[in-house]
mmCIF file with all atom_site columns, C-alpha atoms in Angstrom:
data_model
loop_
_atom_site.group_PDB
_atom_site.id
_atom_site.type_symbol
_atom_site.label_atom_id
_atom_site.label_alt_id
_atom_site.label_comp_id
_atom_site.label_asym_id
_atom_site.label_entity_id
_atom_site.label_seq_id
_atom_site.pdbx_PDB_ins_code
_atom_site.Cartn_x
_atom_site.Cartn_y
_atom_site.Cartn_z
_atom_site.occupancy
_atom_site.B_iso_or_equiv
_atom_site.pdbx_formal_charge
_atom_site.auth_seq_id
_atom_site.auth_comp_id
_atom_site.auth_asym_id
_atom_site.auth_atom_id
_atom_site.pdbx_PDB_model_num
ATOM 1   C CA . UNK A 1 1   ? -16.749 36.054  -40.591 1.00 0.00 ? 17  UNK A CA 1
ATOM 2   C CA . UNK A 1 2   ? -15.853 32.512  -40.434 1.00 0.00 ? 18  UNK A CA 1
ATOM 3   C CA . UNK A 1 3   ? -12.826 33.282  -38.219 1.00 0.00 ? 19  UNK A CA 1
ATOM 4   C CA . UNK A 1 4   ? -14.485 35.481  -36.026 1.00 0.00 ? 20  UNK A CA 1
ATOM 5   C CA . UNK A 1 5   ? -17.260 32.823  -35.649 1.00 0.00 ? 21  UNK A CA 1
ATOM 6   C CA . UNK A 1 6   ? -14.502 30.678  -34.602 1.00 0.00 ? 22  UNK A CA 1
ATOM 7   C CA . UNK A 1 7   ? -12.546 33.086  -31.668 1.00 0.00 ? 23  UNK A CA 1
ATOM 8   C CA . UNK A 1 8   ? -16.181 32.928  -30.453 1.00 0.00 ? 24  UNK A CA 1
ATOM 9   C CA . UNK A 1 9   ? -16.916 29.263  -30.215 1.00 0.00 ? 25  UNK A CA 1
ATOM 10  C CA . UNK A 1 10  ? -12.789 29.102  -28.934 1.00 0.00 ? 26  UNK A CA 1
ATOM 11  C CA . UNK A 1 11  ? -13.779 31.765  -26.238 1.00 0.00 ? 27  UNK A CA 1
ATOM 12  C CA . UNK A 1 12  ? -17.055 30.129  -25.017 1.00 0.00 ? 28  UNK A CA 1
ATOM 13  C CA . UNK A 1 13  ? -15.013 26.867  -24.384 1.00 0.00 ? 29  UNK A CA 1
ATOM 14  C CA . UNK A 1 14  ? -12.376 28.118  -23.108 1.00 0.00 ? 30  UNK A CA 1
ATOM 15  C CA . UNK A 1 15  ? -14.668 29.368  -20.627 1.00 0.00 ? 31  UNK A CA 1
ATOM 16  C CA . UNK A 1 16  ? -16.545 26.636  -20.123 1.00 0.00 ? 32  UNK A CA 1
ATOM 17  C CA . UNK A 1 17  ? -13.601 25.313  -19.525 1.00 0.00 ? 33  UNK A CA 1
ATOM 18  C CA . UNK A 1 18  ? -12.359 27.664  -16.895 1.00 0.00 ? 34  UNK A CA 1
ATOM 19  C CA . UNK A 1 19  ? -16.030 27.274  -15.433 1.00 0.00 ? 35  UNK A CA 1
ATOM 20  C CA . UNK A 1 20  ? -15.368 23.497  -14.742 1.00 0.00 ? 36  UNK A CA 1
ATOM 21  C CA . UNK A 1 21  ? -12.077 23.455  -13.991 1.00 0.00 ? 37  UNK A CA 1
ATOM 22  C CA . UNK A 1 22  ? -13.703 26.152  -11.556 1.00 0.00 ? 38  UNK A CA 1
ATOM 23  C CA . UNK A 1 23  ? -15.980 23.798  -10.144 1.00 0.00 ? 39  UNK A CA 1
ATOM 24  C CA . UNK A 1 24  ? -13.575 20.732  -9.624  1.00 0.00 ? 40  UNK A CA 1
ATOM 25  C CA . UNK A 1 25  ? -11.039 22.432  -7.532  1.00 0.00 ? 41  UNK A CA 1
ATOM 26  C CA . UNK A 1 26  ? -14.225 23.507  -5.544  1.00 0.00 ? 42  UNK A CA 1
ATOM 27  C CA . UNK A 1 27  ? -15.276 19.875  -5.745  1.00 0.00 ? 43  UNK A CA 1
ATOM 28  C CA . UNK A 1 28  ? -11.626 18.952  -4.237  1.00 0.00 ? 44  UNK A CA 1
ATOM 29  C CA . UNK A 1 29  ? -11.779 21.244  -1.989  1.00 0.00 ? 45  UNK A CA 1
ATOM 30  C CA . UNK A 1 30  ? -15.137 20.253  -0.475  1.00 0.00 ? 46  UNK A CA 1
ATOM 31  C CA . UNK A 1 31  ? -14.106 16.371  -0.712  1.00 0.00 ? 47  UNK A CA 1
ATOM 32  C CA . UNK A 1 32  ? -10.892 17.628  1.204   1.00 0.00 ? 48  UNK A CA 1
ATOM 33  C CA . UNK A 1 33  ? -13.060 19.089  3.902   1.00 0.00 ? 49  UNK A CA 1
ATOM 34  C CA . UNK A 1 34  ? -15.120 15.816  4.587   1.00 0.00 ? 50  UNK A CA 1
ATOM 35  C CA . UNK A 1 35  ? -12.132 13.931  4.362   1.00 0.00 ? 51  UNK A CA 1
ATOM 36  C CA . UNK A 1 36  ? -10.715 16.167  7.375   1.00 0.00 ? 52  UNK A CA 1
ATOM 37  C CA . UNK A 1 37  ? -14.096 16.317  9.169   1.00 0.00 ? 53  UNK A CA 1
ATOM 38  C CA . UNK A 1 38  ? -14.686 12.307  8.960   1.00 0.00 ? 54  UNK A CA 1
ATOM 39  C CA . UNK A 1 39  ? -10.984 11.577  9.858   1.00 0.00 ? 55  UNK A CA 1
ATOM 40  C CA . UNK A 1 40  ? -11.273 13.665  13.067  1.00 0.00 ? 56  UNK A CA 1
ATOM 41  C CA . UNK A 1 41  ? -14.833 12.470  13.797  1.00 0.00 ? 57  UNK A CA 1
ATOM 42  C CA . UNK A 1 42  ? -12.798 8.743   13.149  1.00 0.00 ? 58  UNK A CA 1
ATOM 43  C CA . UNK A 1 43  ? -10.251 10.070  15.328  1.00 0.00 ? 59  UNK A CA 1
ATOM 44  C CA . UNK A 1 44  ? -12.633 11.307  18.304  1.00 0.00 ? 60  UNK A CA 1
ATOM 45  C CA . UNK A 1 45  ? -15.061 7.823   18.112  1.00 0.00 ? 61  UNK A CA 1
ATOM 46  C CA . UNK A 1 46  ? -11.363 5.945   18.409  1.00 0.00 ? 62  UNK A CA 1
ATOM 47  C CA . UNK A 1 47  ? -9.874  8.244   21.786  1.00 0.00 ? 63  UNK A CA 1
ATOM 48  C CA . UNK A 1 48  ? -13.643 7.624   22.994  1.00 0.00 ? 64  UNK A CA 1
ATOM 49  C CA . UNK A 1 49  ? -13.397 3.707   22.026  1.00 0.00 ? 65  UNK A CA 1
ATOM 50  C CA . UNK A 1 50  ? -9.709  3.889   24.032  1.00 0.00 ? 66  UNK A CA 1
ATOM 51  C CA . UNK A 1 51  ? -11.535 5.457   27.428  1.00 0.00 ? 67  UNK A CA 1
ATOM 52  C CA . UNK A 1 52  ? -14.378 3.368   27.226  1.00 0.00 ? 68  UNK A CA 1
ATOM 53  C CA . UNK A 1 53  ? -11.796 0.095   27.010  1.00 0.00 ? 69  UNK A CA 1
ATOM 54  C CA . UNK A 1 54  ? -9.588  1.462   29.761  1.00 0.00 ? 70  UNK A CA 1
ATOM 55  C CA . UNK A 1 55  ? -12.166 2.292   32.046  1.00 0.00 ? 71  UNK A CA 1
ATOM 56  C CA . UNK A 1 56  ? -14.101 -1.253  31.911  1.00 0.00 ? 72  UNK A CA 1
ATOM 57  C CA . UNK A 1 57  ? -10.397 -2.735  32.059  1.00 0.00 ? 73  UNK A CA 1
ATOM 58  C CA . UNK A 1 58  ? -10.522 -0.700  35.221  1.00 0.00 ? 74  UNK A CA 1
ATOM 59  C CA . UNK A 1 59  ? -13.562 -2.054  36.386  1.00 0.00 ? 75  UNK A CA 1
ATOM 60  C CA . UNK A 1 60  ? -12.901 -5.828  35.494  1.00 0.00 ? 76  UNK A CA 1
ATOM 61  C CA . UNK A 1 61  ? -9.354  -5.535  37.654  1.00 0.00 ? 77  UNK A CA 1
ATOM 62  C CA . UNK A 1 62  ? -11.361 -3.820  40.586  1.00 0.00 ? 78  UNK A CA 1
ATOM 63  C CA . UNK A 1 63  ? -13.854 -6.505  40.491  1.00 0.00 ? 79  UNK A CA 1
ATOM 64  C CA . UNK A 1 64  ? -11.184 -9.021  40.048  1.00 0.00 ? 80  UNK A CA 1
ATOM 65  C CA . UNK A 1 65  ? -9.297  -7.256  42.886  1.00 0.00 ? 81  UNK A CA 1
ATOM 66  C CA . UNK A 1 66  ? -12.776 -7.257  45.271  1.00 0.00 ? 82  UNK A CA 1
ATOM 67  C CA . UNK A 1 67  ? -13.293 -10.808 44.008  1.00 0.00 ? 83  UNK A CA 1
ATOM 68  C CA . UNK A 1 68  ? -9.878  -12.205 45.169  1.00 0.00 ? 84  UNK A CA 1
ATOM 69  C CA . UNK A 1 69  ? -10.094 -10.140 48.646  1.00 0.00 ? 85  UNK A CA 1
ATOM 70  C CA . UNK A 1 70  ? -13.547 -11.696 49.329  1.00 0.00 ? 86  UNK A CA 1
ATOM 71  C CA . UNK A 1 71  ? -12.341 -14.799 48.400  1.00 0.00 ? 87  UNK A CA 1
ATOM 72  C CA . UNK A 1 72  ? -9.217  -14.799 50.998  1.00 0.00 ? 88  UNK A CA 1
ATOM 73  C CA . UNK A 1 73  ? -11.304 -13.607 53.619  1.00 0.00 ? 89  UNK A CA 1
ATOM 74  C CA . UNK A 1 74  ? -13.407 -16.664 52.862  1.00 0.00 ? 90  UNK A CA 1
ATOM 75  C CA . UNK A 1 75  ? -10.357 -18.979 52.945  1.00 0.00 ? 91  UNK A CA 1
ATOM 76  C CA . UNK A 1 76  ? -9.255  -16.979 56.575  1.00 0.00 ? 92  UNK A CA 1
ATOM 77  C CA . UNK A 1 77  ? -12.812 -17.636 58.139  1.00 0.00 ? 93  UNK A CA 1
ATOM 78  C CA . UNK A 1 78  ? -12.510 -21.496 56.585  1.00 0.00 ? 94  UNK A CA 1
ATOM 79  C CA . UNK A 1 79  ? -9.023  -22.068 58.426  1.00 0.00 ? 95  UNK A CA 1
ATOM 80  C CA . UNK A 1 80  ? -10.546 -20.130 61.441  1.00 0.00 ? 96  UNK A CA 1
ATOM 81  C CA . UNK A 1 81  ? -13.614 -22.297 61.465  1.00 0.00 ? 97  UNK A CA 1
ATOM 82  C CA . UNK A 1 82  ? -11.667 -25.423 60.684  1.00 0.00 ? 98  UNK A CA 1
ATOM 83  C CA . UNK A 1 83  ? -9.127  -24.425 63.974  1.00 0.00 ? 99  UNK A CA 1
ATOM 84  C CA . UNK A 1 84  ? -12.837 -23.647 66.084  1.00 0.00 ? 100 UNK A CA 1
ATOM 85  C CA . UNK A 1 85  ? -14.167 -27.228 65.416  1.00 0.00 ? 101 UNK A CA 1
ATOM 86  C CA . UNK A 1 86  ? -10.954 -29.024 65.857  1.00 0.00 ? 102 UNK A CA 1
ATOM 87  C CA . UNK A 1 87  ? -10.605 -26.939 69.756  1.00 0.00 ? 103 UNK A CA 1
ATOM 88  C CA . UNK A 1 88  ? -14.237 -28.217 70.158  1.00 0.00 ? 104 UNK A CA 1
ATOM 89  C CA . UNK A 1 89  ? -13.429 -31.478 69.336  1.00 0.00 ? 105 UNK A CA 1
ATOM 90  C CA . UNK A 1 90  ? -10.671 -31.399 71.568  1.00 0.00 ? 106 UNK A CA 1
ATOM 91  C CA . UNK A 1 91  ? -12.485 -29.571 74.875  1.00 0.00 ? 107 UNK A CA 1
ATOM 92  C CA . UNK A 1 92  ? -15.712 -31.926 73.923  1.00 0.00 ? 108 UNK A CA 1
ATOM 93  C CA . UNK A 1 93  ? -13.332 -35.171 74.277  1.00 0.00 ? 109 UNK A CA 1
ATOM 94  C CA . UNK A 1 94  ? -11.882 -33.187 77.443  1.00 0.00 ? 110 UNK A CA 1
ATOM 95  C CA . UNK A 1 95  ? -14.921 -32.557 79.190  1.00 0.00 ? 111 UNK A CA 1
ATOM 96  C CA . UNK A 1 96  ? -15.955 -35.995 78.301  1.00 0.00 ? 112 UNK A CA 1
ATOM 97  C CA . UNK A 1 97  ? -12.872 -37.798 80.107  1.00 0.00 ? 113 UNK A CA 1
ATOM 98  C CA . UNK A 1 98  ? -13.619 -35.123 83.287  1.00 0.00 ? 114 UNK A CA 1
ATOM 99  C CA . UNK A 1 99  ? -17.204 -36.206 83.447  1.00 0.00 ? 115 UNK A CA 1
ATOM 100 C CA . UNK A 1 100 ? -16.176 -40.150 82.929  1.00 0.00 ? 116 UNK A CA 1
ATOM 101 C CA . UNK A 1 101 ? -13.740 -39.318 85.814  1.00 0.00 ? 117 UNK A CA 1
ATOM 102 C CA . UNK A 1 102 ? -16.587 -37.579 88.025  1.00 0.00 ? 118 UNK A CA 1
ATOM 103 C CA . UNK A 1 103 ? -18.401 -41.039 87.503  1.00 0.00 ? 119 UNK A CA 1
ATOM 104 C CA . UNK A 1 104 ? -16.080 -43.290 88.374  1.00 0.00 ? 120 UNK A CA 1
ATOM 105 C CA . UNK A 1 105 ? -15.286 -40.701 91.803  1.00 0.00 ? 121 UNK A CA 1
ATOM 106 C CA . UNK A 1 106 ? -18.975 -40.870 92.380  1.00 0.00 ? 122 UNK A CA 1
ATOM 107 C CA . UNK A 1 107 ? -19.554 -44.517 91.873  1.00 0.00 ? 123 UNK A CA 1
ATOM 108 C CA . UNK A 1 108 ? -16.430 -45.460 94.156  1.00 0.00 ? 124 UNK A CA 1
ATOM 109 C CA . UNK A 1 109 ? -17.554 -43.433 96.785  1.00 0.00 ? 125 UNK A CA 1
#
């Protein structure tokens, strides 16, 4: 009776035992499946982090580009304007000599 007694307590653990060992490999296999999941959600937030960097890089060299065109037509209208004054300077002095010539013509006369 004893023995018997004994196959039965053997049997129960031995499937309580199965039971368990049962419920760790589902365990495993769960914590393998959120391990996959988060390491391709890790993966997608990291391509999305890559676009979102190269397309403001992008943006920062076509503003820099817009910025440095602006900035050479501002140093094109500077010479232009510098070359405008200096021909104004020149045709005011010009005009000035021709109208101190006029005098004198007028006063000699």
């Amino acid at each position: 009776a004893l023995k018997a007694e004994m196959e039965l307590h053997i049997d129960d653990i031995k499937t309580e035992l199965e039971a368990s060992h049962a419920k760790s490999i589902d365990l495993e296999s769960s914590l393998v499946a959120e391990r996959e999941a988060s390491a391709a959600k890790y993966s997608e937030l990291e391509a999305e982090k890559t676009s979102v960097e190269a397309k403001l890089q992008d943006r920062i060299e076509s503003h820099n580009a817009e910025v440095e065109s602006i900035r050479e037509n501002l140093t094109h209208m500077q010479t232009k304007l510098t070359d405008a004054e200096s021909q104004s300077a020149a045709l005011k002095a010009e005009m000035e000599r021709h109208i101190d010539g006029l005098k004198t013509e007028l006063d000699a006369s």
